[in-house]
Coordinates of C-alpha atoms in Angstrom, one line a residue:
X1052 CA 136.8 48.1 178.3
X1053 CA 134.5 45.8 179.9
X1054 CA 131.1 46.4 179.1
X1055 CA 130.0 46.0 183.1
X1056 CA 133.8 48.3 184.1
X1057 CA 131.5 50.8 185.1
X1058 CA 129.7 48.8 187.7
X1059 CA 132.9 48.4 190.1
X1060 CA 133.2 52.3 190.5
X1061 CA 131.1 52.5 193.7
X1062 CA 131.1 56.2 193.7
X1063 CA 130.1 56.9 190.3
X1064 CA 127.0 53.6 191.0
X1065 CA 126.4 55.8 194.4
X1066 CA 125.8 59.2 192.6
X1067 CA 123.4 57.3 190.8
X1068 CA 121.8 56.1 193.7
X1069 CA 121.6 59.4 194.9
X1070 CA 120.0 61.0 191.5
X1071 CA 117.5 58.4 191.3
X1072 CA 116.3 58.7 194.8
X1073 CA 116.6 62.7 194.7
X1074 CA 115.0 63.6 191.4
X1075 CA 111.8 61.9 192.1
X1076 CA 111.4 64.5 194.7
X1077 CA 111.8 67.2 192.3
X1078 CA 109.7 66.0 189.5
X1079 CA 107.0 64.0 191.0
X1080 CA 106.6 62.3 187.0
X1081 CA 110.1 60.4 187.8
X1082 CA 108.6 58.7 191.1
X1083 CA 109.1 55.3 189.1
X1084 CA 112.7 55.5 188.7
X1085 CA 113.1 55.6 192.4
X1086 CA 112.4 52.3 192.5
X1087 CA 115.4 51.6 190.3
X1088 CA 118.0 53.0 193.2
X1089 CA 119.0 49.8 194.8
X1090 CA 120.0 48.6 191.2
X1091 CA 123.6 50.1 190.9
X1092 CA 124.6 50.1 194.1
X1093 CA 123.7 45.9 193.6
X1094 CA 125.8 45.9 190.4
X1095 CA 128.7 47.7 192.1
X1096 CA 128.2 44.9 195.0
X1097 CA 128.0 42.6 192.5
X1098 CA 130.6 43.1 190.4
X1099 CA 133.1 45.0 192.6
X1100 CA 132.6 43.1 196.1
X1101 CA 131.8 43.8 199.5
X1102 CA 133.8 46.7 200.0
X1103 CA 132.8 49.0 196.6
X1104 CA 128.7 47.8 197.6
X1105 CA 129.5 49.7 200.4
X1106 CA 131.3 52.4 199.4
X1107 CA 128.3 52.9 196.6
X1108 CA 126.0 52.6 199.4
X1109 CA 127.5 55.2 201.3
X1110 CA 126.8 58.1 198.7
X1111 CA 122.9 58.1 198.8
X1112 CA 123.3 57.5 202.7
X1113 CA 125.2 60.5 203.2
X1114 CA 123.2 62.4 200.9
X1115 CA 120.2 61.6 203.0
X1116 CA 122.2 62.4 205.9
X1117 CA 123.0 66.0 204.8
X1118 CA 119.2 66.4 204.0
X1119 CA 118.2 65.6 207.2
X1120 CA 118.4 66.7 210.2
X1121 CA 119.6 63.4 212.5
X1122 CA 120.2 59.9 211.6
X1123 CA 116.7 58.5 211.2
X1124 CA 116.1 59.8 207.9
X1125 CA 119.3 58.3 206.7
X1126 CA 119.1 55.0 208.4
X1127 CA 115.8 54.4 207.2
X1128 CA 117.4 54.9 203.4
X1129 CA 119.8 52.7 204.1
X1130 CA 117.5 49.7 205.4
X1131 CA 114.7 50.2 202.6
X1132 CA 117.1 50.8 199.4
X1133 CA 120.4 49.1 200.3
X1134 CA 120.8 47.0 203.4
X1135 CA 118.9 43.6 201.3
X1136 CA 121.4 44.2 197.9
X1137 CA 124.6 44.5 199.7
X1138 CA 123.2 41.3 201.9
X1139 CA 122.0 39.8 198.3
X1140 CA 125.3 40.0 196.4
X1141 CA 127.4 38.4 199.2
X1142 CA 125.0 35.5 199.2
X1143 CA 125.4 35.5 195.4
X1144 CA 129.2 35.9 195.3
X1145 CA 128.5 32.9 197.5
X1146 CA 127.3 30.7 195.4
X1147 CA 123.6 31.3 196.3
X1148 CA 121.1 31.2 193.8
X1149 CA 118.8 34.1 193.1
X1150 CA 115.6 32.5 194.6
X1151 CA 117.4 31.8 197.9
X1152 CA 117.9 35.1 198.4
X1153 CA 114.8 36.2 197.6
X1154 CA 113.9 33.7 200.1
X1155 CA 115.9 35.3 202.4
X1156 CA 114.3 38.7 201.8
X1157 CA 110.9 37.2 202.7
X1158 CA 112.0 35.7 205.7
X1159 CA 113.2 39.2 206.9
X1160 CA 110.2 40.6 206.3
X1161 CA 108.4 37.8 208.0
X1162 CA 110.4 38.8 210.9
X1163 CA 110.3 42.0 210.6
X1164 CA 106.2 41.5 210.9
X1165 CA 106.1 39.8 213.5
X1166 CA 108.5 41.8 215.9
X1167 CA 106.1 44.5 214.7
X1168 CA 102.8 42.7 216.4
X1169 CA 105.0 41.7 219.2
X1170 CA 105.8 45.2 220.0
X1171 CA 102.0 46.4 219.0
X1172 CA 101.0 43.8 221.7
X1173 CA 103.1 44.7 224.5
X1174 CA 102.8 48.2 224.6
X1175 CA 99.1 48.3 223.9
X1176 CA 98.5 50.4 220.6
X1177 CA 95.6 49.7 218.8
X1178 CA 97.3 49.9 215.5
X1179 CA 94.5 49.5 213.4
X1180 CA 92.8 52.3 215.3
X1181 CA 95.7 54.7 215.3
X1182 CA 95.9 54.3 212.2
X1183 CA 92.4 54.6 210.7
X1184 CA 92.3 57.9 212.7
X1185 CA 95.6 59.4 211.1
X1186 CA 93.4 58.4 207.8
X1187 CA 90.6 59.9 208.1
X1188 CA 92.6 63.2 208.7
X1189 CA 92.8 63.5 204.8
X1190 CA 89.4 62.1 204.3
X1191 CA 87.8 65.9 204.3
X1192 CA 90.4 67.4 201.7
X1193 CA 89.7 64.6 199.4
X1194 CA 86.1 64.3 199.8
X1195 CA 86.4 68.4 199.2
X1196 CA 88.6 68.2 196.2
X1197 CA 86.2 65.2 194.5
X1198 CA 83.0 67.6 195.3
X1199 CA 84.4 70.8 193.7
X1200 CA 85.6 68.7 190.4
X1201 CA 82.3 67.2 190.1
X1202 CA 80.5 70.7 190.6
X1203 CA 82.9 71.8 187.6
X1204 CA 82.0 68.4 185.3
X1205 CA 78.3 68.4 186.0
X1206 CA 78.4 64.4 187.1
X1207 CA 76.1 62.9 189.2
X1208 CA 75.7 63.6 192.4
X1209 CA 75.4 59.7 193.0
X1210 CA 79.0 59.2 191.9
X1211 CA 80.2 61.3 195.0
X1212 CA 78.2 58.6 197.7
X1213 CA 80.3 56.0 195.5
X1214 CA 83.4 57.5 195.5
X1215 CA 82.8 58.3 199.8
X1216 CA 82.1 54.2 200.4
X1217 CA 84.9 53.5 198.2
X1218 CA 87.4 55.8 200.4
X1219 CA 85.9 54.4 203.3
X1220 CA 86.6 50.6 202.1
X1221 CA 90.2 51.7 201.1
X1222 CA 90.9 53.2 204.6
X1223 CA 89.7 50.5 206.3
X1224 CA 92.2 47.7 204.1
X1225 CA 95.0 50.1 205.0
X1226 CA 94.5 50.2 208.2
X1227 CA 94.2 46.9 208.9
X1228 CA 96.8 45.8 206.3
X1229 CA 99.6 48.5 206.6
X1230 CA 102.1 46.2 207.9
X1231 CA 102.1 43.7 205.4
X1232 CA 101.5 46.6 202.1
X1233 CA 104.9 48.0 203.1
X1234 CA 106.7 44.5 203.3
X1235 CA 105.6 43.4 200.2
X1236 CA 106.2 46.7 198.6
X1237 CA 109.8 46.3 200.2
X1238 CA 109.8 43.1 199.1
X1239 CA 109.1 43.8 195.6
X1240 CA 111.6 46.3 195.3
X1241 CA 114.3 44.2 195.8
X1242 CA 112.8 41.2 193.5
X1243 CA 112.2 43.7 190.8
X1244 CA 116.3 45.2 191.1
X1245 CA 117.7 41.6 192.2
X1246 CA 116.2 40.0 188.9
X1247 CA 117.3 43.0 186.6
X1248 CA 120.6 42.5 187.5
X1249 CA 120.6 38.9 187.3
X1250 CA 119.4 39.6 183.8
X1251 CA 121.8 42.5 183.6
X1252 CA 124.8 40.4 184.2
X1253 CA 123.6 37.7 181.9
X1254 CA 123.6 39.6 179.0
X1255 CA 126.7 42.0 179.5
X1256 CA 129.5 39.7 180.6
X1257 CA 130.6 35.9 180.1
X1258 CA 131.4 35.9 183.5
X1259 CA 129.0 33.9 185.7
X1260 CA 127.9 35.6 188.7
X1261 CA 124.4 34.3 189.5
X1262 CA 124.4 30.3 189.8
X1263 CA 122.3 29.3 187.1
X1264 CA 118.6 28.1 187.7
X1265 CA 115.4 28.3 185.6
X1266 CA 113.1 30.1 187.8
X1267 CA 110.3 29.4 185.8
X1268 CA 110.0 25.8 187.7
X1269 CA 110.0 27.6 190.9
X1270 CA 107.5 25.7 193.2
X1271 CA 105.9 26.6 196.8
X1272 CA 106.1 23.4 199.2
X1273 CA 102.7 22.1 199.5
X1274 CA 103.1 22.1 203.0
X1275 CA 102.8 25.8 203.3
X1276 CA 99.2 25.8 202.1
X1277 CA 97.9 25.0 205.8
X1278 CA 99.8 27.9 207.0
X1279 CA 97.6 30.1 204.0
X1280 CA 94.3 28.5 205.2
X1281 CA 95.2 28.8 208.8
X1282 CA 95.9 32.7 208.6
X1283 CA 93.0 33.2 206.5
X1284 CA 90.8 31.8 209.0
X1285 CA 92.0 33.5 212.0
X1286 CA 91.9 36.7 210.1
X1287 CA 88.0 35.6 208.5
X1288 CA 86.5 34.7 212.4
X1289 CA 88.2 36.6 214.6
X1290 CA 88.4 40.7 215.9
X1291 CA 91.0 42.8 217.0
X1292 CA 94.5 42.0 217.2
X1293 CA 94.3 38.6 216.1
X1294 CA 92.5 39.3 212.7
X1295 CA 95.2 42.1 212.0
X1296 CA 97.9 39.5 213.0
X1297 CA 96.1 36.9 210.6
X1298 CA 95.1 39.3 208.0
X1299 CA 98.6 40.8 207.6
X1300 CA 100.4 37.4 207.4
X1301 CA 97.6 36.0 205.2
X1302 CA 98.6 38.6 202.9
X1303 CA 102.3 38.3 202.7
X1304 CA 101.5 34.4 202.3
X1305 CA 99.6 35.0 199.3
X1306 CA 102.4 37.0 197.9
X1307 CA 103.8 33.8 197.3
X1308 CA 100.9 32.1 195.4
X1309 CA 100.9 35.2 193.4
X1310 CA 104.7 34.7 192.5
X1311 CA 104.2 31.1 191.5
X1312 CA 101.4 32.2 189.4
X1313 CA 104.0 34.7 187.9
X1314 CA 106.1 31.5 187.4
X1315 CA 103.1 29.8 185.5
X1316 CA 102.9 32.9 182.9
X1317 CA 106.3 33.1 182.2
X1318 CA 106.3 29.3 180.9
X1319 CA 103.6 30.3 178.7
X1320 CA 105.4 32.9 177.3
X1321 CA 108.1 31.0 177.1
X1322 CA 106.0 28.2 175.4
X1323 CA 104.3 30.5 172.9
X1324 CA 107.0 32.7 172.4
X1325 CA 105.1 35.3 172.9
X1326 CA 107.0 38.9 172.5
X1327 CA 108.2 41.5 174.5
X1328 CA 104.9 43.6 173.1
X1329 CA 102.6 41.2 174.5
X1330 CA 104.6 40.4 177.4
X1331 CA 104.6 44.4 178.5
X1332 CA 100.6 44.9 177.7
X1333 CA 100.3 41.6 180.4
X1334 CA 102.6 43.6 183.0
X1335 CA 100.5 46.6 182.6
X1336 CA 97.4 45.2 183.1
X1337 CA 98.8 43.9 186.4
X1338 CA 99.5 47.3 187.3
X1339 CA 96.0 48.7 186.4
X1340 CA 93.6 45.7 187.1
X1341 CA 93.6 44.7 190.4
X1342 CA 91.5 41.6 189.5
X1343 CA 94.4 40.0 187.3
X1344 CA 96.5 40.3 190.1
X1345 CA 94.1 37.7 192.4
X1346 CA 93.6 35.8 189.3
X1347 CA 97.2 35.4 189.0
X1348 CA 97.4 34.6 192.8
X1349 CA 94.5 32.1 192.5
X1350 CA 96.8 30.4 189.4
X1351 CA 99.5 29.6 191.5
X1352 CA 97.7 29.0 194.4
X1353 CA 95.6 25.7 192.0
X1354 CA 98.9 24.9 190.6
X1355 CA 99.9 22.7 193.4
X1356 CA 97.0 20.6 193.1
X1357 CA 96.8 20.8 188.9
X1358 CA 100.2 21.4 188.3
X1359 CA 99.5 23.5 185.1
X1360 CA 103.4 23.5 184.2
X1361 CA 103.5 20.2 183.5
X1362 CA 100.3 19.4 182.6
X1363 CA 100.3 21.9 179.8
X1364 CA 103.4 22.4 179.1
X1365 CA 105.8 19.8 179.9
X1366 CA 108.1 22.0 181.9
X1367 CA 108.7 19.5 184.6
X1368 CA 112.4 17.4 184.5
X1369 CA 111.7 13.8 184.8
X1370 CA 112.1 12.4 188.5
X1371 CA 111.0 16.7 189.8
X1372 CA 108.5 16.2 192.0
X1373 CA 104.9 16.6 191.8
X1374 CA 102.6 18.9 193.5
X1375 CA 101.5 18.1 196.8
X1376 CA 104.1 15.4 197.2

């Protein structure tokens, strides 16, 4: 039997879907697996074509279905967990390469973005005040919670006014960058279960599915760095629904410095051969340290100037162009 056989039997990939979207619920401890769902109903796609990625698909969608009460709760399953892989392994059964249709899922969300704004514009909601309101709903609960633990451990008084500013300052970045958090969360989703499949396939068939590339020399056009500085600055000098507009596209644009910093770290890995070990410690720390993830961002961001790749590690094919070319 094939070692990937498993992946063309959409119902069986569906069910696990399902379980991986449903258990999570149950046991609040599995909420990381969740974000493993898209993955078998991609391989099934994959493996098994159009027709069994929908079929697999169509498990966890009627599940939701059955759960629910109309159509919305389902629909919205569908477009968050499986719409993008079924879309993804068509391209790929294509011919297209893993990065283009990554590409493609950041365009959608791009789009997605801005028919948001247009449709916050038009009918006149202010957003960011809507949704600082809903916010601040919770804000008593939690300030009550945090008081009666620290009447139990005895800590200082003072850490309470800190922990207040610091729920204020995190209300106030969600409301203003809502949007663009649940994009790039959307975003990464697919990236994390588009890549594990790619690596998936690799190592469990001789069959080649994904056309090869070495993502490692990914590069960002230089181009697009007027488009970073341009949304930064209308989200740094201007109020209201401009600086939303800017602040929430500045954001997903730095997604993409942050990846091509990504890129940079793997070639050093890959340079050093350094081992799964140290490799896992580094992805944890990205997790828990919010200030590796900007210095990552800042990384790629420098790259296209310095081009550390090359410069440091001689990653570059002769004739590939340079940065800022």
């Amino acid at each position: 039997m094939n070692q990937m056989e498993w992946a063309i039997r959409p119902v069986f990939a569906g069910i696990q879907a399902l379980l991986l979207l449903i258990l999570p619920m149950l046991m609040p401890v599995l909420v990381p697996l969740q974000m493993a769902a898209p993955l078998p109903v991609l391989l099934t796609a994959l493996w098994g074509g159009p027709r069994a990625g929908w079929m697999g698909a169509s498990v966890p969608v009627i599940g939701a279905l059955l759960l629910s009460e109309g159509i919305l709760f389902p629909f919205t399953t569908f477009l968050l967990f499986f719409g993008f892989p079924l879309l993804a392994a068509w391209l790929v059964r294509g011919g297209w390469k893993a990065s283009h249709c990554l590409g493609v899922a950041y365009l959608l969300g791009i789009g997605v973005l801005l028919l948001f704004f247009v449709w916050v514009l038009l009918s006149g909601i202010d957003f960011e005040t809507e949704i600082t309101l809903k916010l601040n709903e919770f804000k008593p609960a939690i300030m009550a919670s945090m008081t009666a633990s620290i009447a139990k451990k005895g800590v200082d008084p003072v850490f309470l006014a800190e922990f207040k500013n610091g729920l204020d300052a995190l209300i106030h970045i969600l409301s203003l960058l809502l949007p663009s958090l649940v994009l790039s969360g959307w975003f990464l989703l697919h990236t994390g279960n588009l890549l594990a499949a790619r690596r998936l396939v690799a190592k469990r068939v001789n069959v080649t599915v994904f056309a090869p590339e070495d993502l490692t020399n990914w590069r960002i056009p230089f181009k697009l760095v007027w488009v970073f500085l341009g949304t930064g600055l209308l989200a740094y000098v201007t109020e209201g629904f401009p600086k939303q507009l800017g602040a929430n596209l500045f954001f997903l644009v730095a997604m993409l410095y942050f990846f091509q910093g990504m890129a940079i770290v793997q070639t050093g890995f890959r340079h050093y051969s350094v081992a799964g070990v140290g490799r896992g410690i580094f992805y944890f720390a990205l997790i828990v340290w919010s200030s590796l993830v900007l210095i990552v961002m800042v990384l790629g961001l420098f790259d296209i100037w310095v081009d550390f790749r090359k410069r440091f590690f001689s990653t570059c094919k002769e004739g590939e162009n340079s940065p800022g070319s």
